[in-house]
Amino acid sequence: MILVVGGEKGGAGKSCIAQNLAVWLKREGNDVLLVDADPQKTSHLWAQERQANAALIELPVEHGMGDLRKLLLDRANRYAAIVVDVGGADSVTLRSAMTVATHILFPLRPKRRDLKTLANLEHLVSLTLPVNPQVIVRAVISQAPTLPSQVARILDAKEACESFGLQPLNALVCNRNAYDDADESGMTVMELGTDPKASEEINQLATELWSI
């Protein structure tokens, strides 16, 4: 399993989602590698915080940039699951990772500036499918508002994804303080344990994504 968490725009919570999904897989008994392919090294810095806490489950993290195909295919011989955190840009790193992925996840905020990237994401997928026809591609609405009055924004965002041929997951990742609090400590929301709703969001996201 090679999951690529990417997109064309920063700030959508890609690193947070990649980190939480990697630990979720590890807690399920999988041998997992998290690959930080973001120039900002967000997950690498998170991992450094994590290593300082011996009570947390060990999670190997590597940093890689550029053409990732050789790296990912090599690591796939050693790990049952690889989660790749790719920076928010259309890059060689993203495009190469997509060609060897088993799953691709595009987190998108229900905001116009994020949804405007859908046309290029559709283009990236169209370039990937001829060389990787079996890959599973999904979008997930991230940093979603929790107020009931904002449900229409979420539904509109999902409809926009569908209009560009990107199927959105039913699961959402909402805008919750627990995600930031966990990140600052090298943890996930499941390990932080202060917000059961956030933990359940990650569980629903992971369960839906890997049941496809």
Short mmCIF file of C-alpha atoms in Angstrom, two decimals:
data_model
loop_
_atom_site.label_atom_id
_atom_site.label_comp_id
_atom_site.label_asym_id
_atom_site.label_seq_id
_atom_site.Cartn_x
_atom_site.Cartn_y
_atom_site.Cartn_z
CA MET A 1 0.00 0.00 0.00
CA ILE A 2 1.38 3.39 -1.01
CA LEU A 3 -0.87 6.29 -0.05
CA VAL A 4 0.03 9.70 -1.49
CA VAL A 5 -1.52 12.64 0.35
CA GLY A 6 -1.07 15.66 -1.89
CA GLY A 7 -2.57 18.57 -3.74
CA GLU A 8 -1.75 21.81 -5.50
CA LYS A 9 -2.24 24.21 -2.60
CA GLY A 10 -0.75 24.43 0.87
CA GLY A 11 -2.71 24.85 4.07
CA ALA A 12 -5.29 22.12 3.50
CA GLY A 13 -3.97 19.90 6.29
CA LYS A 14 -2.14 17.32 4.16
CA SER A 15 0.64 16.74 6.68
CA CYS A 16 -1.79 16.44 9.57
CA ILE A 17 -3.89 13.88 7.69
CA ALA A 18 -0.83 11.91 6.54
CA GLN A 19 0.55 11.75 10.08
CA ASN A 20 -2.73 10.64 11.60
CA LEU A 21 -3.34 8.00 8.93
CA ALA A 22 0.20 6.64 9.29
CA VAL A 23 -0.22 6.19 13.03
CA TRP A 24 -3.72 4.73 12.53
CA LEU A 25 -2.19 2.09 10.24
CA LYS A 26 0.58 1.42 12.75
CA ARG A 27 -1.93 0.96 15.55
CA GLU A 28 -3.74 -1.56 13.35
CA GLY A 29 -0.59 -3.69 13.33
CA ASN A 30 0.93 -2.66 10.00
CA ASP A 31 4.62 -2.04 9.35
CA VAL A 32 4.43 1.60 8.25
CA LEU A 33 6.80 4.19 6.80
CA LEU A 34 5.91 7.89 6.61
CA VAL A 35 7.73 9.68 3.79
CA ASP A 36 7.97 13.47 4.14
CA ALA A 37 8.17 14.82 0.58
CA ASP A 38 7.39 18.42 1.53
CA PRO A 39 10.16 21.05 1.17
CA GLN A 40 9.00 22.51 4.50
CA LYS A 41 9.71 19.15 6.19
CA THR A 42 6.54 19.45 8.27
CA SER A 43 6.25 15.74 9.02
CA HIS A 44 10.00 15.45 9.60
CA LEU A 45 9.83 18.14 12.30
CA TRP A 46 6.72 16.47 13.75
CA ALA A 47 8.63 13.21 13.91
CA GLN A 48 11.46 14.86 15.82
CA GLU A 49 8.96 15.97 18.46
CA ARG A 50 7.54 12.47 18.48
CA GLN A 51 10.90 10.78 19.04
CA ALA A 52 11.37 12.78 22.24
CA ASN A 53 8.36 11.00 23.77
CA ALA A 54 9.22 7.36 24.50
CA ALA A 55 5.58 6.62 25.35
CA LEU A 56 4.50 7.04 21.71
CA ILE A 57 4.47 4.20 19.22
CA GLU A 58 7.55 4.24 17.00
CA LEU A 59 6.97 5.45 13.44
CA PRO A 60 9.84 5.51 10.91
CA VAL A 61 9.99 8.74 8.87
CA GLU A 62 12.16 9.51 5.84
CA HIS A 63 12.54 12.67 3.80
CA GLY A 64 12.65 12.55 0.02
CA MET A 65 12.22 14.96 -2.88
CA GLY A 66 12.25 14.89 -6.67
CA ASP A 67 11.50 11.66 -8.53
CA LEU A 68 10.23 9.37 -5.76
CA ARG A 69 9.47 6.28 -7.82
CA LYS A 70 12.68 4.38 -7.07
CA LEU A 71 12.55 5.25 -3.37
CA LEU A 72 8.92 4.25 -2.93
CA LEU A 73 9.17 1.01 -4.89
CA ASP A 74 12.25 0.04 -2.88
CA ARG A 75 10.58 0.82 0.45
CA ALA A 76 7.47 -1.08 -0.65
CA ASN A 77 9.59 -4.23 -0.45
CA ARG A 78 10.30 -3.51 3.22
CA TYR A 79 7.09 -1.98 4.56
CA ALA A 80 3.47 -3.11 4.37
CA ALA A 81 2.26 0.48 4.07
CA ILE A 82 3.84 3.77 3.02
CA VAL A 83 2.20 7.15 3.57
CA VAL A 84 3.66 9.99 1.50
CA ASP A 85 3.16 13.59 2.64
CA VAL A 86 3.68 15.73 -0.47
CA GLY A 87 3.95 19.53 -0.38
CA GLY A 88 1.18 21.68 -1.79
CA ALA A 89 2.36 22.21 -5.36
CA ASP A 90 2.24 20.62 -8.79
CA SER A 91 5.74 19.17 -8.77
CA VAL A 92 7.94 16.34 -10.00
CA THR A 93 7.67 14.94 -6.48
CA LEU A 94 3.88 14.77 -6.58
CA ARG A 95 3.63 13.52 -10.16
CA SER A 96 6.21 10.78 -9.68
CA ALA A 97 4.66 9.57 -6.42
CA MET A 98 1.25 9.38 -8.07
CA THR A 99 2.56 7.01 -10.75
CA VAL A 100 3.42 4.29 -8.18
CA ALA A 101 0.69 4.95 -5.61
CA THR A 102 -2.03 2.48 -4.74
CA HIS A 103 -4.11 5.30 -3.21
CA ILE A 104 -4.12 9.06 -3.77
CA LEU A 105 -5.90 11.41 -1.38
CA PHE A 106 -6.46 15.11 -2.10
CA PRO A 107 -7.48 17.08 1.01
CA LEU A 108 -9.42 20.24 0.07
CA ARG A 109 -10.88 22.93 2.26
CA PRO A 110 -14.42 24.01 1.37
CA LYS A 111 -13.04 27.33 0.19
CA ARG A 112 -12.95 28.87 -3.26
CA ARG A 113 -9.14 29.11 -3.44
CA ASP A 114 -8.82 25.38 -2.76
CA LEU A 115 -11.61 24.35 -5.09
CA LYS A 116 -10.06 26.40 -7.89
CA THR A 117 -7.26 23.80 -7.98
CA LEU A 118 -9.68 21.04 -8.99
CA ALA A 119 -9.11 21.56 -12.71
CA ASN A 120 -5.39 20.93 -12.38
CA LEU A 121 -5.93 17.99 -10.00
CA GLU A 122 -8.19 16.45 -12.64
CA HIS A 123 -5.39 16.99 -15.16
CA LEU A 124 -2.82 15.34 -12.88
CA VAL A 125 -5.08 12.32 -12.47
CA SER A 126 -5.58 12.11 -16.23
CA LEU A 127 -1.80 11.94 -16.67
CA THR A 128 -1.45 9.32 -13.94
CA LEU A 129 -4.12 6.83 -14.97
CA PRO A 130 -2.49 5.65 -18.24
CA VAL A 131 0.63 4.55 -16.30
CA ASN A 132 -1.13 3.59 -13.06
CA PRO A 133 -4.64 2.48 -14.03
CA GLN A 134 -5.39 0.62 -10.78
CA VAL A 135 -4.78 3.58 -8.46
CA ILE A 136 -7.65 4.64 -6.20
CA VAL A 137 -8.13 8.43 -6.17
CA ARG A 138 -10.32 10.25 -3.67
CA ALA A 139 -10.80 13.76 -2.30
CA VAL A 140 -11.58 14.57 1.32
CA ILE A 141 -13.02 17.81 2.63
CA SER A 142 -10.64 19.04 5.32
CA GLN A 143 -10.85 21.77 7.94
CA ALA A 144 -14.60 21.60 7.48
CA PRO A 145 -16.72 23.93 9.63
CA THR A 146 -18.56 22.23 12.48
CA LEU A 147 -21.54 24.59 12.62
CA PRO A 148 -24.75 23.01 11.23
CA SER A 149 -25.43 26.24 9.37
CA GLN A 150 -22.31 25.61 7.25
CA VAL A 151 -23.33 22.19 5.94
CA ALA A 152 -24.20 23.71 2.56
CA ARG A 153 -20.58 24.77 2.07
CA ILE A 154 -19.42 21.20 2.60
CA LEU A 155 -22.01 19.78 0.21
CA ASP A 156 -21.13 22.39 -2.41
CA ALA A 157 -17.45 21.49 -2.09
CA LYS A 158 -18.22 17.79 -2.57
CA GLU A 159 -20.33 18.61 -5.62
CA ALA A 160 -17.46 20.65 -7.05
CA CYS A 161 -15.13 17.67 -6.61
CA GLU A 162 -17.56 15.39 -8.41
CA SER A 163 -17.89 17.85 -11.29
CA PHE A 164 -14.17 17.39 -11.96
CA GLY A 165 -14.33 13.61 -11.70
CA LEU A 166 -12.85 13.43 -8.19
CA GLN A 167 -14.99 11.33 -5.89
CA PRO A 168 -15.15 12.78 -2.38
CA LEU A 169 -15.17 10.54 0.66
CA ASN A 170 -18.17 10.61 2.97
CA ALA A 171 -15.73 11.14 5.85
CA LEU A 172 -14.73 14.67 6.80
CA VAL A 173 -11.85 16.21 8.70
CA CYS A 174 -13.24 19.16 10.61
CA ASN A 175 -11.58 22.30 11.89
CA ARG A 176 -10.76 21.24 15.46
CA ASN A 177 -8.13 22.53 17.90
CA ALA A 178 -7.13 18.96 18.74
CA TYR A 179 -5.34 18.58 15.41
CA ASP A 180 -3.06 21.55 16.10
CA ASP A 181 -2.55 20.55 19.72
CA ALA A 182 -1.51 17.04 18.73
CA ASP A 183 0.79 18.25 15.95
CA GLU A 184 2.74 20.50 18.32
CA SER A 185 3.55 17.49 20.51
CA GLY A 186 4.47 15.06 17.75
CA MET A 187 1.24 13.21 18.39
CA THR A 188 -1.99 12.35 16.62
CA VAL A 189 -5.49 13.17 17.83
CA MET A 190 -5.92 9.51 18.75
CA GLU A 191 -2.91 9.64 21.05
CA LEU A 192 -3.71 13.07 22.45
CA GLY A 193 -7.15 11.80 23.44
CA THR A 194 -8.72 15.17 24.21
CA ASP A 195 -11.31 15.17 21.41
CA PRO A 196 -13.15 11.90 20.69
CA LYS A 197 -14.83 13.50 17.66
CA ALA A 198 -11.46 14.17 16.04
CA SER A 199 -10.31 10.61 16.72
CA GLU A 200 -13.51 9.25 15.20
CA GLU A 201 -13.01 11.42 12.11
CA ILE A 202 -9.62 9.81 11.47
CA ASN A 203 -11.07 6.35 12.10
CA GLN A 204 -13.91 6.97 9.65
CA LEU A 205 -11.53 8.44 7.07
CA ALA A 206 -9.13 5.50 7.26
CA THR A 207 -11.84 2.87 7.35
CA GLU A 208 -13.64 4.30 4.32
CA LEU A 209 -10.47 4.90 2.30
CA TRP A 210 -9.15 1.36 2.71
CA SER A 211 -12.48 -0.37 2.30
CA ILE A 212 -12.71 0.78 -1.32
#
